[in-house]
Structure formats: C-alpha cells, structure tokens
PDB file of C-alpha atoms in Angstrom:
ATOM      1  CA  MET B   7      19.193  62.238  76.974  1.00 45.00           C
ATOM      2  CA  THR B   8      21.686  64.604  78.539  1.00 45.00           C
ATOM      3  CA  GLU B   9      21.751  68.047  77.099  1.00 51.00           C
ATOM      4  CA  HIS B  10      25.233  69.583  76.793  1.00 52.00           C
ATOM      5  CA  THR B  11      25.626  73.352  76.606  1.00 52.00           C
ATOM      6  CA  ALA B  12      28.049  74.377  73.973  1.00 51.00           C
ATOM      7  CA  PRO B  13      31.030  76.330  75.422  1.00 53.00           C
ATOM      8  CA  PRO B  14      30.991  80.071  74.641  1.00 53.00           C
ATOM      9  CA  ALA B  15      32.914  81.030  71.610  1.00 51.00           C
ATOM     10  CA  ALA B  16      36.385  82.231  72.514  1.00 50.00           C
ATOM     11  CA  ALA B  17      37.059  85.906  71.829  1.00 50.00           C
ATOM     12  CA  SER B  18      39.050  86.282  68.709  1.00 53.00           C
ATOM     13  CA  GLU B  19      42.669  87.277  69.410  1.00 55.00           C
ATOM     14  CA  PRO B  20      44.239  90.092  67.391  1.00 55.00           C
ATOM     15  CA  ALA B  21      46.510  88.945  64.694  1.00 53.00           C
ATOM     16  CA  PRO B  22      50.148  89.412  65.576  1.00 54.00           C
ATOM     17  CA  GLU B  23      51.714  92.537  64.008  1.00 55.00           C
ATOM     18  CA  ARG B  24      53.636  91.635  60.973  1.00 61.00           C
ATOM     19  CA  PRO B  25      57.382  92.232  61.153  1.00 66.00           C
ATOM     20  CA  ARG B  26      57.262  93.622  57.625  1.00 68.00           C
ATOM     21  CA  SER B  27      54.805  96.366  58.680  1.00 68.00           C
ATOM     22  CA  ARG B  28      57.009  97.352  61.598  1.00 71.00           C
ATOM     23  CA  ARG B  29      60.051  97.583  59.333  1.00 72.00           C
ATOM     24  CA  ARG B  30      58.103  99.670  56.838  1.00 70.00           C
ATOM     25  CA  GLY B  31      56.966 102.059  59.588  1.00 67.00           C
ATOM     26  CA  ALA B  32      60.540 102.417  60.849  1.00 70.00           C
ATOM     27  CA  LEU B  33      61.811 103.127  57.340  1.00 69.00           C
ATOM     28  CA  LEU B  34      59.130 105.783  56.795  1.00 66.00           C
ATOM     29  CA  PHE B  35      60.040 107.438  60.091  1.00 67.00           C
ATOM     30  CA  LEU B  36      63.738 107.339  59.194  1.00 72.00           C
ATOM     31  CA  ARG B  37      62.956 108.840  55.782  1.00 70.00           C
ATOM     32  CA  ASP B  38      61.031 111.695  57.387  1.00 64.00           C
ATOM     33  CA  VAL B  39      63.893 112.410  59.779  1.00 71.00           C
ATOM     34  CA  VAL B  40      66.397 112.483  56.915  1.00 71.00           C
ATOM     35  CA  VAL B  41      64.180 114.848  54.895  1.00 64.00           C
ATOM     36  CA  ILE B  42      63.729 117.198  57.875  1.00 69.00           C
ATOM     37  CA  VAL B  43      67.455 117.253  58.659  1.00 62.00           C
ATOM     38  CA  ALA B  44      68.362 117.762  55.003  1.00 61.00           C
ATOM     39  CA  ALA B  45      65.862 120.614  54.674  1.00 58.00           C
ATOM     40  CA  ALA B  46      67.211 122.247  57.840  1.00 55.00           C
ATOM     41  CA  LEU B  47      70.782 121.996  56.527  1.00 57.00           C
ATOM     42  CA  VAL B  48      69.811 123.463  53.158  1.00 57.00           C
ATOM     43  CA  ILE B  49      67.936 126.360  54.796  1.00 52.00           C
ATOM     44  CA  SER B  50      70.830 127.001  57.185  1.00 53.00           C
ATOM     45  CA  PHE B  51      73.296 126.875  54.298  1.00 54.00           C
ATOM     46  CA  LEU B  52      71.251 129.383  52.286  1.00 50.00           C
ATOM     47  CA  ILE B  53      70.930 131.687  55.293  1.00 53.00           C
ATOM     48  CA  LYS B  54      74.681 131.473  55.903  1.00 54.00           C
ATOM     49  CA  THR B  55      75.526 132.006  52.247  1.00 53.00           C
ATOM     50  CA  PHE B  56      73.231 134.937  51.556  1.00 52.00           C
ATOM     51  CA  LEU B  57      72.049 136.479  54.845  1.00 75.00           C
ATOM     52  CA  ILE B  58      74.085 135.971  58.017  1.00 82.00           C
ATOM     53  CA  ARG B  59      77.044 134.045  59.335  1.00 85.00           C
ATOM     54  CA  SER B  60      79.148 133.786  62.454  1.00 87.00           C
ATOM     55  CA  PHE B  61      82.742 134.871  63.097  1.00 90.00           C
ATOM     56  CA  TYR B  62      84.934 134.821  66.157  1.00 87.00           C
ATOM     57  CA  ILE B  63      87.268 137.590  67.308  1.00 90.00           C
ATOM     58  CA  PRO B  64      90.937 136.507  67.286  1.00 87.00           C
ATOM     59  CA  SER B  65      92.664 139.715  68.457  1.00 91.00           C
ATOM     60  CA  GLU B  66      92.438 142.640  70.884  1.00 95.00           C
ATOM     61  CA  SER B  67      92.201 145.377  68.237  1.00 96.00           C
ATOM     62  CA  MET B  68      88.475 146.025  68.847  1.00 97.00           C
ATOM     63  CA  GLN B  69      88.505 146.100  72.655  1.00 95.00           C
ATOM     64  CA  SER B  70      86.503 146.856  74.611  1.00 94.00           C
ATOM     65  CA  THR B  71      83.688 146.668  72.045  1.00 97.00           C
ATOM     66  CA  LEU B  72      84.749 143.128  71.135  1.00 97.00           C
ATOM     67  CA  LEU B  73      86.885 140.801  73.220  1.00 96.00           C
ATOM     68  CA  VAL B  74      89.102 137.925  72.121  1.00 93.00           C
ATOM     69  CA  ASN B  75      87.008 134.813  71.323  1.00 89.00           C
ATOM     70  CA  ASP B  76      83.730 136.731  71.179  1.00 93.00           C
ATOM     71  CA  ARG B  77      81.450 135.402  68.458  1.00 92.00           C
ATOM     72  CA  ILE B  78      79.613 137.872  66.284  1.00 94.00           C
ATOM     73  CA  ILE B  79      76.771 137.553  63.784  1.00 92.00           C
ATOM     74  CA  VAL B  80      77.344 139.326  60.491  1.00 94.00           C
ATOM     75  CA  ASN B  81      74.718 140.698  58.108  1.00 93.00           C
ATOM     76  CA  GLN B  82      75.915 139.724  54.637  1.00 92.00           C
ATOM     77  CA  LEU B  83      73.442 142.014  52.869  1.00 92.00           C
ATOM     78  CA  VAL B  84      76.011 144.750  53.573  1.00 91.00           C
ATOM     79  CA  PRO B  85      77.375 146.172  51.324  1.00 92.00           C
ATOM     80  CA  ASP B  86      75.708 144.576  48.264  1.00 88.00           C
ATOM     81  CA  LEU B  87      72.107 145.494  49.165  1.00 91.00           C
ATOM     82  CA  VAL B  88      72.577 147.748  52.202  1.00 92.00           C
ATOM     83  CA  ALA B  89      75.134 150.559  52.072  1.00 95.00           C
ATOM     84  CA  VAL B  90      78.049 150.714  54.493  1.00 97.00           C
ATOM     85  CA  GLU B  91      77.814 153.617  56.950  1.00 97.00           C
ATOM     86  CA  ARG B  92      80.366 155.381  59.088  1.00 97.00           C
ATOM     87  CA  GLY B  93      80.551 153.692  62.469  1.00 98.00           C
ATOM     88  CA  ASP B  94      79.647 150.223  61.179  1.00 98.00           C
ATOM     89  CA  VAL B  95      81.684 147.325  62.551  1.00 98.00           C
ATOM     90  CA  ILE B  96      82.546 145.326  59.449  1.00 97.00           C
ATOM     91  CA  VAL B  97      84.171 142.002  58.643  1.00 96.00           C
ATOM     92  CA  PHE B  98      86.358 141.963  55.553  1.00 96.00           C
ATOM     93  CA  ARG B  99      88.700 139.621  53.762  1.00 93.00           C
ATOM     94  CA  ASP B 100      92.388 140.358  54.051  1.00 92.00           C
ATOM     95  CA  PRO B 101      93.118 142.721  51.131  1.00 91.00           C
ATOM     96  CA  GLY B 102      96.698 141.420  51.231  1.00 86.00           C
ATOM     97  CA  SER B 103      99.518 141.594  53.798  1.00 83.00           C
ATOM     98  CA  TRP B 104      97.271 142.679  56.688  1.00 91.00           C
ATOM     99  CA  LEU B 105      97.495 139.260  58.349  1.00 84.00           C
ATOM    100  CA  THR B 106     100.455 137.043  59.106  1.00 73.00           C
ATOM    101  CA  PRO B 107      99.825 133.314  58.612  1.00 59.00           C
ATOM    102  CA  ALA B 108      98.875 131.658  61.893  1.00 55.00           C
ATOM    103  CA  PRO B 109     100.274 128.203  62.690  1.00 52.00           C
ATOM    104  CA  GLU B 110      97.664 125.482  62.366  1.00 59.00           C
ATOM    105  CA  GLN B 111      96.554 123.921  65.642  1.00 55.00           C
ATOM    106  CA  PRO B 112      96.289 120.103  65.536  1.00 62.00           C
ATOM    107  CA  ARG B 113      92.726 118.864  65.903  1.00 58.00           C
ATOM    108  CA  SER B 114      91.175 115.420  66.061  1.00 67.00           C
ATOM    109  CA  PRO B 115      89.040 114.103  63.175  1.00 72.00           C
ATOM    110  CA  LEU B 116      85.974 114.455  65.432  1.00 66.00           C
ATOM    111  CA  GLU B 117      86.732 118.150  66.088  1.00 56.00           C
ATOM    112  CA  GLU B 118      87.303 118.702  62.367  1.00 60.00           C
ATOM    113  CA  GLY B 119      84.007 117.050  61.514  1.00 63.00           C
ATOM    114  CA  ILE B 120      81.989 118.987  64.099  1.00 59.00           C
ATOM    115  CA  ASP B 121      83.548 122.273  63.009  1.00 59.00           C
ATOM    116  CA  ALA B 122      82.839 121.479  59.335  1.00 60.00           C
ATOM    117  CA  ILE B 123      79.148 120.861  60.112  1.00 59.00           C
ATOM    118  CA  LEU B 124      78.833 124.002  62.249  1.00 59.00           C
ATOM    119  CA  THR B 125      80.584 126.048  59.561  1.00 58.00           C
ATOM    120  CA  LEU B 126      78.204 124.649  56.936  1.00 57.00           C
ATOM    121  CA  VAL B 127      75.158 125.885  58.846  1.00 51.00           C
ATOM    122  CA  GLY B 128      76.743 129.194  59.821  1.00 51.00           C
ATOM    123  CA  LEU B 129      77.284 128.507  63.540  1.00 51.00           C
ATOM    124  CA  SER B 130      81.058 128.478  63.251  1.00 53.00           C
ATOM    125  CA  ALA B 131      83.638 130.080  60.996  1.00 56.00           C
ATOM    126  CA  SER B 132      86.699 128.020  60.256  1.00 54.00           C
ATOM    127  CA  ASP B 133      88.035 130.875  58.111  1.00 53.00           C
ATOM    128  CA  SER B 134      87.769 133.593  60.788  1.00 54.00           C
ATOM    129  CA  ASP B 135      91.545 133.899  60.872  1.00 67.00           C
ATOM    130  CA  GLU B 136      91.446 134.928  57.187  1.00 82.00           C
ATOM    131  CA  HIS B 137      89.224 137.934  57.957  1.00 89.00           C
ATOM    132  CA  LEU B 138      89.518 141.137  59.942  1.00 94.00           C
ATOM    133  CA  VAL B 139      87.072 143.143  62.044  1.00 96.00           C
ATOM    134  CA  LYS B 140      87.304 146.948  62.229  1.00 98.00           C
ATOM    135  CA  ARG B 141      85.069 150.004  62.511  1.00 98.00           C
ATOM    136  CA  VAL B 142      84.351 152.099  59.424  1.00 98.00           C
ATOM    137  CA  ILE B 143      85.526 155.674  59.973  1.00 98.00           C
ATOM    138  CA  GLY B 144      85.723 157.132  56.479  1.00 97.00           C
ATOM    139  CA  LEU B 145      83.684 156.596  53.302  1.00 97.00           C
ATOM    140  CA  PRO B 146      84.867 157.163  49.728  1.00 97.00           C
ATOM    141  CA  GLY B 147      85.753 160.815  49.237  1.00 97.00           C
ATOM    142  CA  ASP B 148      86.153 161.614  52.949  1.00 98.00           C
ATOM    143  CA  ARG B 149      89.185 163.444  54.257  1.00 97.00           C
ATOM    144  CA  ILE B 150      90.355 161.952  57.561  1.00 98.00           C
ATOM    145  CA  VAL B 151      92.642 164.085  59.730  1.00 98.00           C
ATOM    146  CA  CYS B 152      94.080 163.311  63.166  1.00 97.00           C
ATOM    147  CA  CYS B 153      94.677 164.670  65.646  1.00 96.00           C
ATOM    148  CA  ASN B 154      93.575 168.202  66.575  1.00 97.00           C
ATOM    149  CA  ASP B 155      94.611 170.058  69.741  1.00 95.00           C
ATOM    150  CA  LEU B 156      91.954 168.150  71.710  1.00 96.00           C
ATOM    151  CA  GLY B 157      93.209 164.804  70.425  1.00 97.00           C
ATOM    152  CA  GLN B 158      90.184 164.302  68.177  1.00 98.00           C
ATOM    153  CA  LEU B 159      89.902 162.803  64.718  1.00 98.00           C
ATOM    154  CA  SER B 160      88.104 164.910  62.103  1.00 98.00           C
ATOM    155  CA  ILE B 161      86.152 163.906  59.015  1.00 98.00           C
ATOM    156  CA  ASN B 162      85.691 166.572  56.353  1.00 97.00           C
ATOM    157  CA  GLY B 163      86.593 169.198  58.924  1.00 96.00           C
ATOM    158  CA  VAL B 164      84.150 167.960  61.598  1.00 97.00           C
ATOM    159  CA  PRO B 165      85.835 166.772  64.850  1.00 97.00           C
ATOM    160  CA  LEU B 166      84.382 163.634  66.423  1.00 97.00           C
ATOM    161  CA  ASP B 167      83.749 162.610  70.007  1.00 97.00           C
ATOM    162  CA  GLU B 168      84.275 158.835  69.824  1.00 97.00           C
ATOM    163  CA  PRO B 169      82.976 157.043  72.951  1.00 97.00           C
ATOM    164  CA  TYR B 170      83.903 153.596  71.610  1.00 97.00           C
ATOM    165  CA  VAL B 171      87.665 154.304  71.488  1.00 97.00           C
ATOM    166  CA  GLU B 172      89.831 152.484  74.056  1.00 96.00           C
ATOM    167  CA  LEU B 173      92.770 154.651  75.147  1.00 96.00           C
ATOM    168  CA  PRO B 174      95.729 153.918  77.402  1.00 95.00           C
ATOM    169  CA  GLU B 175      95.667 155.627  80.768  1.00 94.00           C
ATOM    170  CA  GLY B 176      96.839 159.215  80.531  1.00 93.00           C
ATOM    171  CA  ARG B 177      96.372 159.492  76.739  1.00 95.00           C
ATOM    172  CA  ARG B 178      93.681 161.575  75.047  1.00 95.00           C
ATOM    173  CA  ASP B 179      94.770 161.498  71.381  1.00 97.00           C
ATOM    174  CA  VAL B 180      92.603 158.937  69.583  1.00 97.00           C
ATOM    175  CA  SER B 181      95.608 157.913  67.486  1.00 97.00           C
ATOM    176  CA  GLY B 182      99.178 157.397  68.551  1.00 94.00           C
ATOM    177  CA  SER B 183     100.374 159.125  65.382  1.00 93.00           C
ATOM    178  CA  ASP B 184      99.062 162.063  63.372  1.00 96.00           C
ATOM    179  CA  PHE B 185      97.888 161.468  59.815  1.00 97.00           C
ATOM    180  CA  GLN B 186      95.824 162.886  56.966  1.00 97.00           C
ATOM    181  CA  GLN B 187      94.172 160.731  54.331  1.00 96.00           C
ATOM    182  CA  ASP B 188      91.735 161.210  51.459  1.00 97.00           C
ATOM    183  CA  VAL B 189      89.724 158.004  51.062  1.00 98.00           C
ATOM    184  CA  PRO B 190      89.806 156.833  47.410  1.00 97.00           C
ATOM    185  CA  ALA B 191      86.683 155.882  45.475  1.00 97.00           C
ATOM    186  CA  GLY B 192      85.476 152.349  46.154  1.00 97.00           C
ATOM    187  CA  GLN B 193      87.384 152.085  49.441  1.00 98.00           C
ATOM    188  CA  LEU B 194      86.867 152.538  53.187  1.00 98.00           C
ATOM    189  CA  TRP B 195      89.006 153.902  55.998  1.00 98.00           C
ATOM    190  CA  VAL B 196      88.776 151.496  58.943  1.00 98.00           C
ATOM    191  CA  MET B 197      90.231 151.613  62.429  1.00 98.00           C
ATOM    192  CA  GLY B 198      90.176 149.418  65.515  1.00 97.00           C
ATOM    193  CA  ASP B 199      88.475 150.708  68.654  1.00 98.00           C
ATOM    194  CA  ASN B 200      91.624 149.792  70.588  1.00 97.00           C
ATOM    195  CA  ARG B 201      93.545 152.452  68.692  1.00 96.00           C
ATOM    196  CA  TYR B 202      96.927 151.922  70.359  1.00 97.00           C
ATOM    197  CA  ASP B 203      96.864 148.178  69.625  1.00 95.00           C
ATOM    198  CA  SER B 204      95.408 148.006  66.136  1.00 95.00           C
ATOM    199  CA  SER B 205      97.110 147.637  62.762  1.00 94.00           C
ATOM    200  CA  ASP B 206      94.430 149.224  60.618  1.00 96.00           C
ATOM    201  CA  SER B 207      94.147 151.690  57.724  1.00 97.00           C
ATOM    202  CA  ARG B 208      96.779 153.899  59.367  1.00 96.00           C
ATOM    203  CA  VAL B 209      99.295 151.132  58.651  1.00 95.00           C
ATOM    204  CA  ASN B 210      97.823 149.191  55.737  1.00 95.00           C
ATOM    205  CA  GLY B 211      95.774 151.794  53.881  1.00 96.00           C
ATOM    206  CA  PRO B 212      92.086 151.804  52.926  1.00 97.00           C
ATOM    207  CA  VAL B 213      90.033 148.631  52.400  1.00 97.00           C
ATOM    208  CA  PRO B 214      88.289 147.929  49.065  1.00 97.00           C
ATOM    209  CA  ILE B 215      84.513 147.781  49.541  1.00 97.00           C
ATOM    210  CA  ASP B 216      84.548 144.623  47.408  1.00 96.00           C
ATOM    211  CA  ASP B 217      86.427 142.848  50.240  1.00 96.00           C
ATOM    212  CA  VAL B 218      83.691 143.544  52.803  1.00 96.00           C
ATOM    213  CA  VAL B 219      81.862 140.371  53.896  1.00 94.00           C
ATOM    214  CA  GLY B 220      79.227 142.145  55.961  1.00 95.00           C
ATOM    215  CA  ARG B 221      78.346 144.255  58.992  1.00 97.00           C
ATOM    216  CA  ALA B 222      78.537 142.773  62.484  1.00 96.00           C
ATOM    217  CA  PHE B 223      75.342 143.561  64.376  1.00 95.00           C
ATOM    218  CA  VAL B 224      75.305 141.351  67.471  1.00 95.00           C
ATOM    219  CA  VAL B 225      77.653 139.592  69.889  1.00 95.00           C
ATOM    220  CA  SER B 226      76.215 136.086  70.133  1.00 90.00           C
ATOM    221  CA  TRP B 227      78.705 134.328  72.433  1.00 88.00           C
ATOM    222  CA  PRO B 228      79.500 134.026  75.278  1.00 90.00           C
ATOM    223  CA  LEU B 229      75.956 134.477  76.542  1.00 91.00           C
ATOM    224  CA  GLU B 230      76.932 136.991  79.211  1.00 94.00           C
ATOM    225  CA  ARG B 231      78.343 139.184  76.418  1.00 94.00           C
ATOM    226  CA  TRP B 232      75.221 138.976  74.217  1.00 94.00           C
ATOM    227  CA  GLY B 233      74.207 142.363  72.866  1.00 95.00           C
ATOM    228  CA  TRP B 234      73.657 144.545  69.820  1.00 95.00           C
ATOM    229  CA  LEU B 235      76.624 146.337  68.261  1.00 97.00           C
ATOM    230  CA  ASP B 236      76.125 150.082  68.009  1.00 96.00           C
ATOM    231  CA  ASN B 237      77.332 152.044  64.982  1.00 96.00           C
ATOM    232  CA  TYR B 238      76.979 155.341  66.900  1.00 97.00           C
ATOM    233  CA  PRO B 239      75.069 157.352  64.278  1.00 96.00           C
ATOM    234  CA  LEU B 240      75.055 160.481  66.464  1.00 96.00           C
ATOM    235  CA  VAL B 241      78.869 160.561  66.442  1.00 97.00           C
ATOM    236  CA  PHE B 242      78.866 161.011  62.661  1.00 97.00           C
ATOM    237  CA  ASP B 243      75.592 162.909  62.400  1.00 94.00           C
ATOM    238  CA  GLY B 244      77.176 166.276  61.549  1.00 92.00           C
ATOM    239  CA  VAL B 245      79.602 164.930  58.943  1.00 95.00           C
ATOM    240  CA  ASP B 246      78.716 165.858  55.368  1.00 92.00           C
ATOM    241  CA  PRO B 247      80.296 164.483  52.212  1.00 88.00           C
ATOM    242  CA  ARG B 248      83.100 166.605  50.833  1.00 82.00           C
ATOM    243  CA  PRO B 249      81.954 169.009  48.119  1.00 75.00           C
TER     244      PRO B 249
END
C-alpha cells in the first residue's frame, strides 16, 4: 500500500477589505476635516469680531509711518476696554464727509470669493476704504494750539517735539496753517503724520470716540515693512489734562 503525504495546509489569505469600510473611513476623515475647518473659521471670526482685524492703507496721509498698501493689525479692545492715548494710531469709521466715494474696481467672482473668505477670518478688509487712519493728538478737554515760533504744536500749553511728522523740505512748522481748538467731550483730535498732505481734524473737526474701531499696533504686510507701531509716549509725557 502506498502511503501518500497530505499536502500542507495553505496559509489562509486575508479577507479582502470591504468597500463599505473604506467608504466609511473616508467619510469619517472628511467629517473631521470639515469640523476642524469650521472650528478654525469660527475662532478666526470671533478673533476678528472682538479682538483684532486687518486693514490696508489707501492714502499717503500717514507717511512715512505708514505707506500706501501697507496692511496693519488693529486691536479692537480700544477704546471699549482699553483707553485711547495721545500718540495712538487709530482706525475709525468715517464720521461723515471725510471720505469721497471711490469708484468700484471690477473683480472676478473668484477674487470676490477669496476676499470674502479672507475678510471673514480677519486677514483682509473689504471695507478699508470706509475707514480712516490717523494719529491721536488731543483727548477730550485738551487745548490744541499750533504753531509757536519754533513751529511746534502745543497741548495744554506744553510744546511737543514730534519725530513722526513728515515735513516738506525747508519747512519746520508741523502744520501748514495755524489753529487753536478745544477738544469737546467724547471726541478726539487726530492728525496725519504727513501733515502737509492730510485732511484731518484741522479740516473736518474732531472724531467721536464712538467711531473708533481700534488702535493699530503692527504693520503686518509687506514682510519687509513688518514692525510695531510706536505711540511715542515720551512725546506726550509732560502733557497734563487741563484744569
């Protein structure tokens, strides 16, 4: 009798992955991505709404502190939770008649969509042309006088040395015209650093504090211009409120 050796048992092959399991895994991954993106958008929206947001500079009135098309980050806790101080660079809504309507530039639907998303998360500001950027010079109750024999502006009788002011060659007066103004309660006296090319409180009057959106504290773009914005506290250090 011939003895036959039984062939070794074949190794069991893994069961093929079920298409349904793969689809379920893909759906779970997609769900997680959607949740993460949605959470990021909500957080960015809350930050933009209550803490900071971005604006771009449309004019030359703040040169050379700020240049045209610079982007700035604005602290929106000012002035509601943090008081405005002299020297602050602030963004404020047009109180009325400061701005002339700018013609709308045609943009593609893709550009509109991208800008809407960036505005939502605070990385762009489609309404920048409805706001202004100036430096706070006078607080409520201050008396602003310009110019003395040295060309200086004075607050409550204290003359200022203003290193941020851009002057034309050969000029030393920090304003092209003399003026005297008592700042009313609830308002601010603001001026551009480029004093000879700025329509500011000298032309349009004080700005209501209620119109202030926030204080600009950093130039964020372009990268070579990145830097903190100084409010020059030493310039105003000797100024006391009027009695």
